[in-house]
mmCIF file of C-alpha atoms in Angstrom:
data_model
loop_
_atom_site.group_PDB
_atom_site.id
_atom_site.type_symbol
_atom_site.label_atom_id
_atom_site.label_comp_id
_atom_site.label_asym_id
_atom_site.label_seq_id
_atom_site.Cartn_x
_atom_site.Cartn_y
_atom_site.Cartn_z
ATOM 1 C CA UNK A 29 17.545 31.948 -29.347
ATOM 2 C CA UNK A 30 17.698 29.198 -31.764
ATOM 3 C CA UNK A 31 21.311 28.077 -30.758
ATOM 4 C CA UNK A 32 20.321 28.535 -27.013
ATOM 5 C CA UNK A 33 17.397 25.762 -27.773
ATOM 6 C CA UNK A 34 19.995 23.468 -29.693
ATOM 7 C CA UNK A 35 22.130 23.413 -26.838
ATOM 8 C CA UNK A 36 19.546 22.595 -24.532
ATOM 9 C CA UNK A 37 18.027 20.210 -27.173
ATOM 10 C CA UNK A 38 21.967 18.266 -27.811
ATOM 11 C CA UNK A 39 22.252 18.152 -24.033
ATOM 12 C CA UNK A 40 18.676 16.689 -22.903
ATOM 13 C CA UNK A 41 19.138 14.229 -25.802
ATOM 14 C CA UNK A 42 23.157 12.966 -24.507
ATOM 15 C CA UNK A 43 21.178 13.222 -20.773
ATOM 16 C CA UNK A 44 18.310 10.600 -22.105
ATOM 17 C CA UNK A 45 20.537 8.378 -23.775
ATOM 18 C CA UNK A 46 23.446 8.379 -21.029
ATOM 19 C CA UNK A 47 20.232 7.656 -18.457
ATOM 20 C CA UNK A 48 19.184 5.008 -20.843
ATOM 21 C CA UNK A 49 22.343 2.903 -20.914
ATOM 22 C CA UNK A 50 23.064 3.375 -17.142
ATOM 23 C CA UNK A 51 19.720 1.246 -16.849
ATOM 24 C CA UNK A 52 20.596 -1.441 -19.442
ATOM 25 C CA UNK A 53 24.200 -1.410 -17.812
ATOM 26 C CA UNK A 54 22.760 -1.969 -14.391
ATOM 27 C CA UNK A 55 19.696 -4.712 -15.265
ATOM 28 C CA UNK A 56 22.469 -6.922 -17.822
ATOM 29 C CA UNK A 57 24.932 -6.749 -14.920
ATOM 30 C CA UNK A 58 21.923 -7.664 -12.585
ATOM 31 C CA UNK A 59 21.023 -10.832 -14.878
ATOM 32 C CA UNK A 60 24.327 -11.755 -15.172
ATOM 33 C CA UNK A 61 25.166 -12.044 -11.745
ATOM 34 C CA UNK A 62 21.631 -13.940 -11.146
ATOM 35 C CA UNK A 63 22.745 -16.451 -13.383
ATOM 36 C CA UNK A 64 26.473 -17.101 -12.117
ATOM 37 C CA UNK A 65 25.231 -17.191 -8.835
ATOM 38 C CA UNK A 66 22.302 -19.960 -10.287
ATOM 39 C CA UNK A 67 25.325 -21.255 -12.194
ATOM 40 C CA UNK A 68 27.333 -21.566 -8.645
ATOM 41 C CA UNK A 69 30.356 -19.874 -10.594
ATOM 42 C CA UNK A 70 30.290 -16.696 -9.048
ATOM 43 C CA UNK A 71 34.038 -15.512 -7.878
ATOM 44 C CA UNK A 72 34.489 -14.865 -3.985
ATOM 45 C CA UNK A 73 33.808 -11.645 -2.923
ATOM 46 C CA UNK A 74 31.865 -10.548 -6.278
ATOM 47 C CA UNK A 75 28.067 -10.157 -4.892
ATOM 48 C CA UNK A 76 28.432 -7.257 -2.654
ATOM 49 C CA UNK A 77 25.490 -6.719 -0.292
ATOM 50 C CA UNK A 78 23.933 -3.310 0.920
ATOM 51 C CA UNK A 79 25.075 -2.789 4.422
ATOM 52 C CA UNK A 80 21.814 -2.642 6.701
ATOM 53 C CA UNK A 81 22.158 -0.631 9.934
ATOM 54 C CA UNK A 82 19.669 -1.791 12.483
ATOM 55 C CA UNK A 83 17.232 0.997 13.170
ATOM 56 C CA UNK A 84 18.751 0.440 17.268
ATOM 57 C CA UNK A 85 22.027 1.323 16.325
ATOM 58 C CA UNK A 86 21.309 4.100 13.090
ATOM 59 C CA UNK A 87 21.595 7.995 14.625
ATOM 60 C CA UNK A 88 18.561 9.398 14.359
ATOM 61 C CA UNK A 89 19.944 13.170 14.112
ATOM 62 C CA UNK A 90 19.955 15.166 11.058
ATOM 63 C CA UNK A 91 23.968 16.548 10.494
ATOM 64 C CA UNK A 92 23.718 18.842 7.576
ATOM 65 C CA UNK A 93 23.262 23.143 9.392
ATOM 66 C CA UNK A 94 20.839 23.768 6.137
ATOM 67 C CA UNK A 95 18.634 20.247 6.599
ATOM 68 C CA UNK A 96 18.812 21.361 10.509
ATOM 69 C CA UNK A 97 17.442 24.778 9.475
ATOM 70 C CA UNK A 98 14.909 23.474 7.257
ATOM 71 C CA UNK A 99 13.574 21.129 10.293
ATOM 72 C CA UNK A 100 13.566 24.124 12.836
ATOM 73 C CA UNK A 101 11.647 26.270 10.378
ATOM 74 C CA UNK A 102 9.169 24.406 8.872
ATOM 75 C CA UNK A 103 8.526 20.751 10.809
ATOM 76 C CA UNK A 104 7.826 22.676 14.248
ATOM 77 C CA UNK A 105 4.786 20.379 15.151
ATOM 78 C CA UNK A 106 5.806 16.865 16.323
ATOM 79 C CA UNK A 107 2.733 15.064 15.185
ATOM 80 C CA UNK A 108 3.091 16.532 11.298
ATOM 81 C CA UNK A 109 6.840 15.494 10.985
ATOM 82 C CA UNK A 110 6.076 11.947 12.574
ATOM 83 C CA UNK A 111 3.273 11.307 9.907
ATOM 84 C CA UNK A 112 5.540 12.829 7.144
ATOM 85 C CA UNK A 113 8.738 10.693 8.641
ATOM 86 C CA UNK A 114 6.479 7.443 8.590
ATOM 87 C CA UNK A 115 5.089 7.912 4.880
ATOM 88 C CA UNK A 116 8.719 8.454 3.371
ATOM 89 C CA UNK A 117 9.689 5.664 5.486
ATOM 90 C CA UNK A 118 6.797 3.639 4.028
ATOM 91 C CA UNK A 119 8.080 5.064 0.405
ATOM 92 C CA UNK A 120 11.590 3.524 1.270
ATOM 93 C CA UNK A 121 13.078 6.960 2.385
ATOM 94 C CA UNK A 122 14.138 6.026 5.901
ATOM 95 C CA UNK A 123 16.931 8.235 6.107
ATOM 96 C CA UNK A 124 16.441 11.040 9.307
ATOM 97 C CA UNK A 125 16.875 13.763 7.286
ATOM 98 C CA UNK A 126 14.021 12.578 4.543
ATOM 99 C CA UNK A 127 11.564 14.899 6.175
ATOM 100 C CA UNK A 128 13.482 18.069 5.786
ATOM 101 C CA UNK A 129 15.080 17.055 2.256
ATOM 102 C CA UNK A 130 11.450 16.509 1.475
ATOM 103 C CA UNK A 131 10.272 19.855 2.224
ATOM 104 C CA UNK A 132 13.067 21.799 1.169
ATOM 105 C CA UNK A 133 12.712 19.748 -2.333
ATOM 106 C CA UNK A 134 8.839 20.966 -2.592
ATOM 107 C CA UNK A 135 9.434 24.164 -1.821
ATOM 108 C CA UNK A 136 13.007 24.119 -4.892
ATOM 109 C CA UNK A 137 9.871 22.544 -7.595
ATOM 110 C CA UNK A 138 7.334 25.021 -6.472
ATOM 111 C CA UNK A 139 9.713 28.251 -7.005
ATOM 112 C CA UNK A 140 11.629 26.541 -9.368
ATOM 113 C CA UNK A 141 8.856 25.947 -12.294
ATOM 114 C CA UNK A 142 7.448 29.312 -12.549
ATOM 115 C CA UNK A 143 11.055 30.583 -12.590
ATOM 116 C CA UNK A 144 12.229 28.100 -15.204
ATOM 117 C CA UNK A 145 8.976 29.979 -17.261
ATOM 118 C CA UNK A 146 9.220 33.256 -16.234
ATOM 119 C CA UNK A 147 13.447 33.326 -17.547
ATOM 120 C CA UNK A 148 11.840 31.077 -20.925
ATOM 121 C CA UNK A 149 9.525 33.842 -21.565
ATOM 122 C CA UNK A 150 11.925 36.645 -21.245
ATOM 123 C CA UNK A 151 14.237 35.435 -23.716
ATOM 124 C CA UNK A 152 11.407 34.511 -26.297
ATOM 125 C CA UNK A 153 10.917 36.035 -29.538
ATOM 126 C CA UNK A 154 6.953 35.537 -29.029
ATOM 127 C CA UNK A 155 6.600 35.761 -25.116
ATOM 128 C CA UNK A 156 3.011 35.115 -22.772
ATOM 129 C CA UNK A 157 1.431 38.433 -21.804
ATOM 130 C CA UNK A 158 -1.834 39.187 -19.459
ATOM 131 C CA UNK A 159 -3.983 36.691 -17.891
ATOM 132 C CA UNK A 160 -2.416 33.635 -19.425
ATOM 133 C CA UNK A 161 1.087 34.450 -18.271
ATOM 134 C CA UNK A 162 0.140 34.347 -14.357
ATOM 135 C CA UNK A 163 -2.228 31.341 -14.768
ATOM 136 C CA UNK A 164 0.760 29.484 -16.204
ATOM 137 C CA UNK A 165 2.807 30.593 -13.710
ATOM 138 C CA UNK A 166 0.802 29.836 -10.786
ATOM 139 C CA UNK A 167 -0.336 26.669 -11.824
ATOM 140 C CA UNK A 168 3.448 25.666 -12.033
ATOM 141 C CA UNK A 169 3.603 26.408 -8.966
ATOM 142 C CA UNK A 170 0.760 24.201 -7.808
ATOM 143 C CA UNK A 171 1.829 21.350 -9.919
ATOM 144 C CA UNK A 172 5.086 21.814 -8.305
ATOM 145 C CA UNK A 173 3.589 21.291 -4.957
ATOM 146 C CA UNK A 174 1.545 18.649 -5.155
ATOM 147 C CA UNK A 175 4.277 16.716 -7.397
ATOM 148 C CA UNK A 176 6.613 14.886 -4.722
ATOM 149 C CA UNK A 177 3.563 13.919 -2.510
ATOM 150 C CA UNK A 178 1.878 12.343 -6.034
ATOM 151 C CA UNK A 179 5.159 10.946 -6.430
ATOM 152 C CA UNK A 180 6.053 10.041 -2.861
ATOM 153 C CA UNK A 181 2.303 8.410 -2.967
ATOM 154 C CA UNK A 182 2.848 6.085 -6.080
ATOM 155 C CA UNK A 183 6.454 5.108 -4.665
ATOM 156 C CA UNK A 184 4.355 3.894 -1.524
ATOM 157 C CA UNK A 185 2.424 2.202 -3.641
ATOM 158 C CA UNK A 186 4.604 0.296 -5.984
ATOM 159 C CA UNK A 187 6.521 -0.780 -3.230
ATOM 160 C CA UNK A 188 3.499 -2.314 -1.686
ATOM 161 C CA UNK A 189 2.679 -4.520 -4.684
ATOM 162 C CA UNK A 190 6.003 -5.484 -4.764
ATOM 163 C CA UNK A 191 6.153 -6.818 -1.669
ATOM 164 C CA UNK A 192 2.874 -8.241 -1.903
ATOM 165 C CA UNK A 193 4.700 -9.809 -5.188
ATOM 166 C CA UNK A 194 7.829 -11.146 -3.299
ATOM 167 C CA UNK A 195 5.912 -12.293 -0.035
ATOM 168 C CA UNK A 196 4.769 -15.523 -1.224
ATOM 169 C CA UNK A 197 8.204 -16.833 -2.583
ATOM 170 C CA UNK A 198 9.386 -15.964 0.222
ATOM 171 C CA UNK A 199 7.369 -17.566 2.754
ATOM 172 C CA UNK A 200 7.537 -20.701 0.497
ATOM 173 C CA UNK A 201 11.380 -20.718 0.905
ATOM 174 C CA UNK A 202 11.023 -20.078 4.215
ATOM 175 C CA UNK A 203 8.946 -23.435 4.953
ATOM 176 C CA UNK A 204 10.879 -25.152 3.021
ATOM 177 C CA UNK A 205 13.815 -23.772 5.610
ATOM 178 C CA UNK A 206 11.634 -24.930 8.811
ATOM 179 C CA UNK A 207 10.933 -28.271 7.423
ATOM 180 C CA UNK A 208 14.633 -28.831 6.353
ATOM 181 C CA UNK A 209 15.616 -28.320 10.503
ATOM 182 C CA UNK A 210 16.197 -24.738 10.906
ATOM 183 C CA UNK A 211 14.642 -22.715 13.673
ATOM 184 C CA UNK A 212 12.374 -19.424 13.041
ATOM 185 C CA UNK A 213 15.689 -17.023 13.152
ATOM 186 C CA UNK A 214 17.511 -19.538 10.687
ATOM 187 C CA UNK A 215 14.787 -19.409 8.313
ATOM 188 C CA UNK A 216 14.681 -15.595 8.548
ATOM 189 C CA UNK A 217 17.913 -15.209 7.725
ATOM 190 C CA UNK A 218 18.489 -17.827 5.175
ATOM 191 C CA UNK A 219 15.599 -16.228 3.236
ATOM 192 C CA UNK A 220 17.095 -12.892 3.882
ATOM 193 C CA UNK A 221 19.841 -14.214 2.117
ATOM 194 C CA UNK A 222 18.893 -15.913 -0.521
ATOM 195 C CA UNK A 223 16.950 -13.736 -1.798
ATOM 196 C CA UNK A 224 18.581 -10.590 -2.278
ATOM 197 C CA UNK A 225 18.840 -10.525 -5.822
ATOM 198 C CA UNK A 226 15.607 -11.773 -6.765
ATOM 199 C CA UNK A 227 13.324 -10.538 -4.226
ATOM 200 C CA UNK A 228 15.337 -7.142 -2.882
ATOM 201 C CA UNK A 229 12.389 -5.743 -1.025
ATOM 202 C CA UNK A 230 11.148 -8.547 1.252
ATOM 203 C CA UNK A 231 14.740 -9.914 1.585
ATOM 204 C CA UNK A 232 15.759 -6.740 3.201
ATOM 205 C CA UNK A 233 12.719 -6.563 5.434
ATOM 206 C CA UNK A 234 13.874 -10.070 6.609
ATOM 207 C CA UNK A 235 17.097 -9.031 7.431
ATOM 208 C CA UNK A 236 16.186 -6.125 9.135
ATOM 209 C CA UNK A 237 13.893 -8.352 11.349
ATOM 210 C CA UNK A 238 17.186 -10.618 12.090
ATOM 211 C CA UNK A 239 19.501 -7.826 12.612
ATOM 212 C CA UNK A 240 16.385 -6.683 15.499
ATOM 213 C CA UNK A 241 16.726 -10.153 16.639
ATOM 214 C CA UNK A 242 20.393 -10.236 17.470
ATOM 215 C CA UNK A 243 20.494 -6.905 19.327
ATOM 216 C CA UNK A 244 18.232 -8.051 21.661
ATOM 217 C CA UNK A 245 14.720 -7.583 20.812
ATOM 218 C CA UNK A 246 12.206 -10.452 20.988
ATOM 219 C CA UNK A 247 10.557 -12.440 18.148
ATOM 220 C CA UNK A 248 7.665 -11.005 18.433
ATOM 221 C CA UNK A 249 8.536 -7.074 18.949
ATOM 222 C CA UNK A 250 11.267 -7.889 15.409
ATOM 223 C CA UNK A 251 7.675 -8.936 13.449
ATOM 224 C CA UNK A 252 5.398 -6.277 14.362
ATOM 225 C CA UNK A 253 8.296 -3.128 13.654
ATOM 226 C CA UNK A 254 8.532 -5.511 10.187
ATOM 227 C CA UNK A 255 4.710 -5.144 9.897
ATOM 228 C CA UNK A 256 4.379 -1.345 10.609
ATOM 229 C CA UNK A 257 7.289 -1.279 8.268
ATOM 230 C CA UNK A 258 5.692 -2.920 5.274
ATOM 231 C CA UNK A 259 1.666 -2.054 6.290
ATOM 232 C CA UNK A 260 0.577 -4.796 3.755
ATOM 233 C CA UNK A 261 -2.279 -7.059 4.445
ATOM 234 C CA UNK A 262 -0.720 -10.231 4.378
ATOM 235 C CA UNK A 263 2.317 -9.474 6.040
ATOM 236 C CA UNK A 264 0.155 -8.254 9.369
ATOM 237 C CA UNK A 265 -1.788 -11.376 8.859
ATOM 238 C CA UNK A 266 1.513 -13.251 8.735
ATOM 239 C CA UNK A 267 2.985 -11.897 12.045
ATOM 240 C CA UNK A 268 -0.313 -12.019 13.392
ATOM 241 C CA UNK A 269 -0.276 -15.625 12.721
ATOM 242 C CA UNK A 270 3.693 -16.330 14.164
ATOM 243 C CA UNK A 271 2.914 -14.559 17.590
ATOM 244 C CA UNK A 272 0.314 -16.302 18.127
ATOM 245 C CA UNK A 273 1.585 -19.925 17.741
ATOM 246 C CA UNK A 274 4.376 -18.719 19.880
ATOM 247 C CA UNK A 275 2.502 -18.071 22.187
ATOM 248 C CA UNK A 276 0.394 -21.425 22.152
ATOM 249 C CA UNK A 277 3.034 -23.284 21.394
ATOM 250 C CA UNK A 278 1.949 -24.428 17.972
ATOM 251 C CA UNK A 279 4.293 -26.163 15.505
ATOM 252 C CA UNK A 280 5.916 -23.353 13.247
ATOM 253 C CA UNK A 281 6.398 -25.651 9.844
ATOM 254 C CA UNK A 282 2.661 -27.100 10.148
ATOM 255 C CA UNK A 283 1.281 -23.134 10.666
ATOM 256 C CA UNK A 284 3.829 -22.324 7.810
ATOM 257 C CA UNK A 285 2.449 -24.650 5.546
ATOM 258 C CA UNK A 286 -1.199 -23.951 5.766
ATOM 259 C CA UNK A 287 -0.287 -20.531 5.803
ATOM 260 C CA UNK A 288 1.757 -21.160 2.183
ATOM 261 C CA UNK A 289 -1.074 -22.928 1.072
ATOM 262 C CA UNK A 290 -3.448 -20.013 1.800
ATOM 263 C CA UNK A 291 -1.069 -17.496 0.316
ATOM 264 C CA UNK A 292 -1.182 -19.654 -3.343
ATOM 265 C CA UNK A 293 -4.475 -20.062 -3.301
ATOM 266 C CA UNK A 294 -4.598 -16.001 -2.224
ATOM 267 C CA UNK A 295 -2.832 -15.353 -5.426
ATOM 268 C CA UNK A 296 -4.674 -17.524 -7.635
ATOM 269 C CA UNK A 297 -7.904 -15.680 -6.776
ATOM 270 C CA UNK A 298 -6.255 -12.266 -7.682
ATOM 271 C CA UNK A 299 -5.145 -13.584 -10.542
ATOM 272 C CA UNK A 300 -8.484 -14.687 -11.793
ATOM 273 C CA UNK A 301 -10.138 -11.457 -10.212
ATOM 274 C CA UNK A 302 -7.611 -9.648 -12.594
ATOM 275 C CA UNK A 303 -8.244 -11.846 -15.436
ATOM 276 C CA UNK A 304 -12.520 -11.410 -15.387
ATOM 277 C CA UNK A 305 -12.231 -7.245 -15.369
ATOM 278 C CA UNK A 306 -10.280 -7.322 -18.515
ATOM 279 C CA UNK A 307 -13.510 -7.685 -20.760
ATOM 280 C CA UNK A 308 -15.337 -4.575 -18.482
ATOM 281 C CA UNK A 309 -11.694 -2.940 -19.171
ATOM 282 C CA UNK A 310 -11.460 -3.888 -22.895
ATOM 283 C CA UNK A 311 -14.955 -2.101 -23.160
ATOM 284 C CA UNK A 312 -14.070 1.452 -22.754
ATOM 285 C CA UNK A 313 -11.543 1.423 -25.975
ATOM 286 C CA UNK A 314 -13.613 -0.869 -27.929
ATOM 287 C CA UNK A 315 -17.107 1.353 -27.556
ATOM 288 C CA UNK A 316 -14.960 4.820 -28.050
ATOM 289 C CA UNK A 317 -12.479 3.639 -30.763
ATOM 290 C CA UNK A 318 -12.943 0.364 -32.329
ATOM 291 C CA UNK A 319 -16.755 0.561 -32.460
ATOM 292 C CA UNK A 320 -17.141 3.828 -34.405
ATOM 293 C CA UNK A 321 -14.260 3.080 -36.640
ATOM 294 C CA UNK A 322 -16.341 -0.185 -37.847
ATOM 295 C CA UNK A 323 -19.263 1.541 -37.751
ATOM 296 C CA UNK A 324 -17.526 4.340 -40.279
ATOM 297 C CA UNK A 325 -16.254 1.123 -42.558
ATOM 298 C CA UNK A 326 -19.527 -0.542 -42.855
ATOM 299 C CA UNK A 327 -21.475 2.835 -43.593
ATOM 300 C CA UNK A 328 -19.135 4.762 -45.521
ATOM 301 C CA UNK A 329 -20.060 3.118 -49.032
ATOM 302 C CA UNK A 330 -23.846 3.019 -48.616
ATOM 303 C CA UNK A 331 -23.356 6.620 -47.682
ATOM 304 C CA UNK A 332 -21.161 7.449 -50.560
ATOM 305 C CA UNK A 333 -24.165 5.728 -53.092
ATOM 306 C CA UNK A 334 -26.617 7.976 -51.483
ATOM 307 C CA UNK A 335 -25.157 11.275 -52.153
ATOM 308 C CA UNK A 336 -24.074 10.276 -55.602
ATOM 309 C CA UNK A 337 -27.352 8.477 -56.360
ATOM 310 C CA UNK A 338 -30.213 10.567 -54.318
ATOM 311 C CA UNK A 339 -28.826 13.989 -54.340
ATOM 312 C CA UNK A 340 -28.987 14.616 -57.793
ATOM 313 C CA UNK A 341 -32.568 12.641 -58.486
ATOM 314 C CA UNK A 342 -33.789 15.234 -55.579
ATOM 315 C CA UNK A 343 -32.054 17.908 -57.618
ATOM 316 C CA UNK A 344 -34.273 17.499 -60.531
ATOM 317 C CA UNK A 345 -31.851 15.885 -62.566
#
């Protein structure tokens, strides 16, 4: 038993640290190339791009007999595997078999927990009996159902704030595009472009929009599928804003601008909003740790004098 847990010990630790260096390898190697490409150094050929299909031309039929299985079984009603499709999509899982692997991935952590305890307890010196052993077991297997949604949830919503993040860089670059003489698909895909390694999330959104644009669909059709893509505030507000001076025939650069100008000043007052909860924040730890700790400093002495001084005088002696 002991050289069972060693082994599983020595390989979770060479796991950890293998993980570990994979994601210093990959952020150095991302820096690096950030700053030959600032540089202007950067050899032909070296950045290589992720190849985006445009949703008109990606199949949108799931090839593996087991993922096929999974979807006959279990995603029977339309509506459910449309919603489920769409919130994967919004988590970045766009793929057409993301529903299925989804489901069959639940239903592997929900079986697979209380399994993983069941075989621990059977080779344990000291094992679970009664009661505890199938509250353990079933709440395993709750945990391991509601753990992809939780996860699937916080993936939506990290990727929201990071686009929220990126947006306003990006629309700055972009007027700065307009002004310069390019046209509203130029811009699109210069910031596209450009700003694949700082800003990954909205650049690819951009290009996805211009990819929509040169297989036929209009400018307008391109920024609402980017909108339902993205379903962030300022982003619907934003192709709100460019179909409707195309369709008045306002000037792009001046609705840019004051747009740009709105965004900053956007980000300023979440930045300040941000900044005045920190002292409601700060009071939780400072009432529940810092407070009594003080509180234990300051009184700890005059305690200390009591007992030694008043005990024994009530004692008699």
């Amino acid at each position: 038993m002991t050289q069972f847990l060693s082994i599983l010990l020595d390989l979770a630790v060479f796991a950890l640290v293998a993980f570990g260096v994979f994601v210093i390898g990959r952020r150095l190697e991302a820096q690096q190339s950030v700053q030959r490409r600032l540089r202007g150094d950067t050899p032909q050929g070296e950045v290589k791009r992720k190849r985006i299909v445009s949703p008109l031309m990606r199949p949108n039929e799931v090839k593996s007999p087991v993922l096929q299985w999974v979807q006959r079984t279990t995603l029977t009603d339309p509506e459910e595997r449309n919603r489920m499709r769409r919130e994967l999509a919004l988590a970045g899982f766009d793929h057409p078999a993301a529903p299925a692997i989804y489901v069959m991935g639940r239903f592997i952590i929900a079986a697979g927990l209380p399994t993983v305890f069941v075989f621990s307890q059977t080779i344990s010196a000291t094992p679970i009996r009664g009661v505890l052993f199938v509250v353990i077991a079933v709440g395993l297997a709750i945990v391991g159902l509601i753990l992809p949604r939780a996860l699937v949830q916080n993936r939506i919503n990290s990727r929201k704030t990071e686009i929220e993040n990126e947006f306003p860089d990006a629309l700055d670059l972009m007027v700065v595009c307009v002004e310069a003489g390019l046209g509203m698909e130029g811009a699109i895909v210069r910031v596209g472009d450009e700003t694949h390694e700082s800003h990954p999330r909205i650049s690819f959104e951009f290009q996805m929009v211009s990819l929509e644009l040169r297989a036929g669909r209009t400018r307008a059709e391109a920024l609402r599928h980017m909108a339902d893509r993205c379903q962030v505030e300022m982003i619907n507000s934003f192709v709100a804003l460019m179909i409707q001076t195309d369709a008045l025939g306002g000037s792009i650069a001046q609705t840019l601008r004051t747009y740009s100008a709105e965004m900053r000043t956007h980000r300023m007052l979440r930045a300040e909003e941000k900044a005045m909860r920190l002292p409601v924040l700060l009071t939780v730890p400072l009432v529940l740790f810092i407070l009594p700790t003080i509180m234990g400093a300051v009184m700890l002495p005059p305690v200390i004098d009591a007992i030694r001084n008043f005990l024994p005088a009530m004692g008699g002696k």
